[in-house]
């Protein structure tokens, strides 16, 4: 009677035994389950055990921050961001930490941004508005802001973001926990998750990879990317490395550069920033192609020295990049090998393998979502997303994997990131020639 | 050619086709007789003498001051003086002068002679008369002598160092429809002294110092470093401080996307300097928004202006007579019709109605210009109206003379008229110096024998 209720493919895998199950689902068991379930829960267990110590350390660092009350430069480079500026200044007005200057760099906007920026500067809502008539790319705009910043710490923001009231305070606190920390990444979440299915799936993805994923990697000391939307840097650290280099993918690049210069990089989950994610799959595809290409360009090519035992070799940096490249590039290749393996060796059992695979990922996604709830400070609001978690198998397992494969192929063989209009051609061509 | 007739040792007269022009060398030669000529010719090389002659003639009272006034072309005077005359003439070969003189005098003759009682009225009269008689555009010209940078024919003689008032006069004339303006220029005047002699300069947004310097920004393509040019300068040329590469070729290695100012006083660096206008005359520093902006135009007389010159009918009176005004009064012509109708009604019904006249008297009011009188009248009318009932009818005969018709009342002195009398007296006593009450209220009970026209025969009490 009970057997009639259980799907046939479940009974099948129950009957064939564990060795064959592991043989067929080796990709899931070895990589996905280990990384996203076992490590997440182990780290959470350690996190829970050390919670009091961390809280005490955080409180002491907070006190140290307010005792010193350092001057901070908040820099916002961008093009055609004028429409967001007034809201942004209002959001920053509400911050609990207020000893900062606000520098906006307009990177050759062709809309009303110059007028809006100058007006806000005259009204005293912006401390410095600098406009480049000719677009130079995001890195050059950020470097320009850096050149005129006077703060001891630099907070880099995107103009279309909004922030929790204590976001800047919280992103600065880690600098007072460990003097070797050179950069701190903020916790970026999706604001417009109710807009479309595309935005909802990204909201779940951000919770998994950005929020929880970065807590884990930061705890393990291998945190690899400070989001351009919200990150803080020690001025001396960022000056020492010469600021940002040409993108796309400049936020990941600068994180590696800071690591290589001997500083630690930290993720602060309580420094919350909300941003708008693409609400259409077409736009999302373009964005992800750009991001994924940058892994090959920076992690594989530009910073390949990290993998070799040079004088500046550092294990944390090595593991950081290795983890990143392994879980993105290597596993992507392995996934295709896994597909070929299944087709060649088990083509007769596909009617059992495919539904089981979906079931495994379906269950894993919900288990993972449970771990997100354990970490998240907005778990009640995020319950709205639970009903869409089942679709993540298709979203991350299929859609994003195909996009990623295409990006790696284009970048590895054709260096297409240098042709991306996201960066001006005049800069990209020079960077390509210089092998950057 | 003119026939030269010598009248005396000091003056000579030129006659051509009946046109009599007199040559004047000194202002002391100007006597009452100059009004007997068709025109004057300034015949001196001494500028201050010429200036004195121009001022004596043009600032004289009445329309005669607009007499054709020429300068002998062997002399050379600044434009600021010549503009008040009718130009240079060649006394030997200038037949056109006679024609020009005749034309001006012909037009002057069309203007009704008026004895203006106040200065504003006189200026208006002469300005319109000048534009009309010269039959040309009244065009100011740029001049450093003027504080506002523009010099006006005739009017600049009256408003030396008071050019803002001059512009107000023209604005007022334009607003009243006497002249039409064609845009020429915008000028900006100091907030303190109305001078146009301003030094516009960029200043530091922080310390307001003008000691600032602009520097180009350089963007090095290959490493995305951006900084002021100084940061890149080395003995060998330009070198990137971030990646040490030599910058050789603009457009290939680098570009200059913008510039930035740095202040030598406070070291502030900024891209948008503030603008300041410092006045050379009074040393006041003005921000641009503080400057007073005025429009300069070329003016021509309108048909309304010409009509005013011809018949001198006050637009105020015309307005009162022809249209209802927005202060609760009706035109006097309609008022009279209603009054006649009321008299007929009294004849048949035997009812009683009252006719009240309110007049306020003061010599000070008489000296007000027309605009001020109109404003005063409107204000008083509004006050009176506020006490009246909707059935009461009011009209205005002059700026200081109001008539009220109160239908169907047996009370010869209604309470509301008492209130009007008391409150108007208080208001005017508080604002003018006069020992006796300035308000006169006259009441007349209407009956079937009332002669309507006799009710409106009022003398000008302000002369009392």
PDB file of C-alpha atoms in Angstrom, chain A residues 118 121 128-134 136 139-140 143-144 147-148 241-246 257 426-427 430-431 434 436, chain B residues 217 219-228 231 242 245 251-253 255-260 267-272:
ATOM      1  CA  UNK A 118      25.655  70.274  -9.648  1.00  0.00           C
ATOM      2  CA  UNK A 121      26.339  70.013  -4.725  1.00  0.00           C
ATOM      3  CA  UNK A 128      31.960  67.056  -4.289  1.00  0.00           C
ATOM      4  CA  UNK A 129      30.483  66.449  -7.715  1.00  0.00           C
ATOM      5  CA  UNK A 130      33.079  65.761 -10.382  1.00  0.00           C
ATOM      6  CA  UNK A 131      32.162  65.299 -14.000  1.00  0.00           C
ATOM      7  CA  UNK A 132      34.241  63.796 -16.760  1.00  0.00           C
ATOM      8  CA  UNK A 133      32.962  65.038 -20.084  1.00  0.00           C
ATOM      9  CA  UNK A 134      34.453  61.975 -21.778  1.00  0.00           C
ATOM     10  CA  UNK A 136      36.460  56.621 -19.155  1.00  0.00           C
ATOM     11  CA  UNK A 139      37.375  52.095 -12.857  1.00  0.00           C
ATOM     12  CA  UNK A 140      38.598  55.512 -13.975  1.00  0.00           C
ATOM     13  CA  UNK A 143      39.932  56.269  -9.241  1.00  0.00           C
ATOM     14  CA  UNK A 144      39.045  59.908  -9.828  1.00  0.00           C
ATOM     15  CA  UNK A 147      42.090  60.904  -5.900  1.00  0.00           C
ATOM     16  CA  UNK A 148      39.955  63.603  -4.287  1.00  0.00           C
ATOM     17  CA  UNK A 241      47.487  49.100  -5.013  1.00  0.00           C
ATOM     18  CA  UNK A 242      46.717  52.134  -7.198  1.00  0.00           C
ATOM     19  CA  UNK A 243      42.934  51.878  -6.971  1.00  0.00           C
ATOM     20  CA  UNK A 244      40.774  50.056  -9.455  1.00  0.00           C
ATOM     21  CA  UNK A 245      41.921  48.502 -12.731  1.00  0.00           C
ATOM     22  CA  UNK A 246      39.889  48.276 -15.900  1.00  0.00           C
ATOM     23  CA  UNK A 257      44.783  42.887  -5.413  1.00  0.00           C
ATOM     24  CA  UNK A 426      39.876  53.093 -25.946  1.00  0.00           C
ATOM     25  CA  UNK A 427      40.711  51.610 -22.514  1.00  0.00           C
ATOM     26  CA  UNK A 430      45.035  49.168 -24.272  1.00  0.00           C
ATOM     27  CA  UNK A 431      44.380  46.718 -21.451  1.00  0.00           C
ATOM     28  CA  UNK A 434      49.097  45.115 -22.066  1.00  0.00           C
ATOM     29  CA  UNK A 436      45.734  42.890 -18.222  1.00  0.00           C
TER      30      UNK A 436
ATOM     31  CA  UNK B 217      42.636  65.949 -15.624  1.00  0.00           C
ATOM     32  CA  UNK B 219      42.938  59.592 -17.731  1.00  0.00           C
ATOM     33  CA  UNK B 220      45.550  56.910 -18.408  1.00  0.00           C
ATOM     34  CA  UNK B 221      43.702  54.289 -20.432  1.00  0.00           C
ATOM     35  CA  UNK B 222      45.688  51.190 -19.633  1.00  0.00           C
ATOM     36  CA  UNK B 223      45.460  51.359 -15.835  1.00  0.00           C
ATOM     37  CA  UNK B 224      42.389  53.604 -15.443  1.00  0.00           C
ATOM     38  CA  UNK B 225      44.297  56.084 -13.301  1.00  0.00           C
ATOM     39  CA  UNK B 226      42.779  59.556 -13.299  1.00  0.00           C
ATOM     40  CA  UNK B 227      44.356  62.600 -11.653  1.00  0.00           C
ATOM     41  CA  UNK B 228      45.250  66.239 -12.347  1.00  0.00           C
ATOM     42  CA  UNK B 231      50.408  64.314 -10.807  1.00  0.00           C
ATOM     43  CA  UNK B 242      50.182  54.304 -10.763  1.00  0.00           C
ATOM     44  CA  UNK B 245      54.279  54.016 -17.892  1.00  0.00           C
ATOM     45  CA  UNK B 251      43.920  59.757 -27.638  1.00  0.00           C
ATOM     46  CA  UNK B 252      46.015  56.579 -27.662  1.00  0.00           C
ATOM     47  CA  UNK B 253      47.629  56.433 -24.235  1.00  0.00           C
ATOM     48  CA  UNK B 255      42.926  61.687 -22.731  1.00  0.00           C
ATOM     49  CA  UNK B 256      41.834  64.735 -20.806  1.00  0.00           C
ATOM     50  CA  UNK B 257      38.239  64.107 -19.783  1.00  0.00           C
ATOM     51  CA  UNK B 258      37.765  67.231 -17.661  1.00  0.00           C
ATOM     52  CA  UNK B 259      39.503  69.925 -15.680  1.00  0.00           C
ATOM     53  CA  UNK B 260      39.622  70.780 -12.032  1.00  0.00           C
ATOM     54  CA  UNK B 267      44.055  74.153  -1.263  1.00  0.00           C
ATOM     55  CA  UNK B 268      40.440  73.193  -1.971  1.00  0.00           C
ATOM     56  CA  UNK B 269      40.000  71.276  -5.227  1.00  0.00           C
ATOM     57  CA  UNK B 270      36.712  71.573  -7.055  1.00  0.00           C
ATOM     58  CA  UNK B 271      35.242  71.385 -10.486  1.00  0.00           C
ATOM     59  CA  UNK B 272      32.447  73.912 -10.275  1.00  0.00           C
TER      60      UNK B 272
END
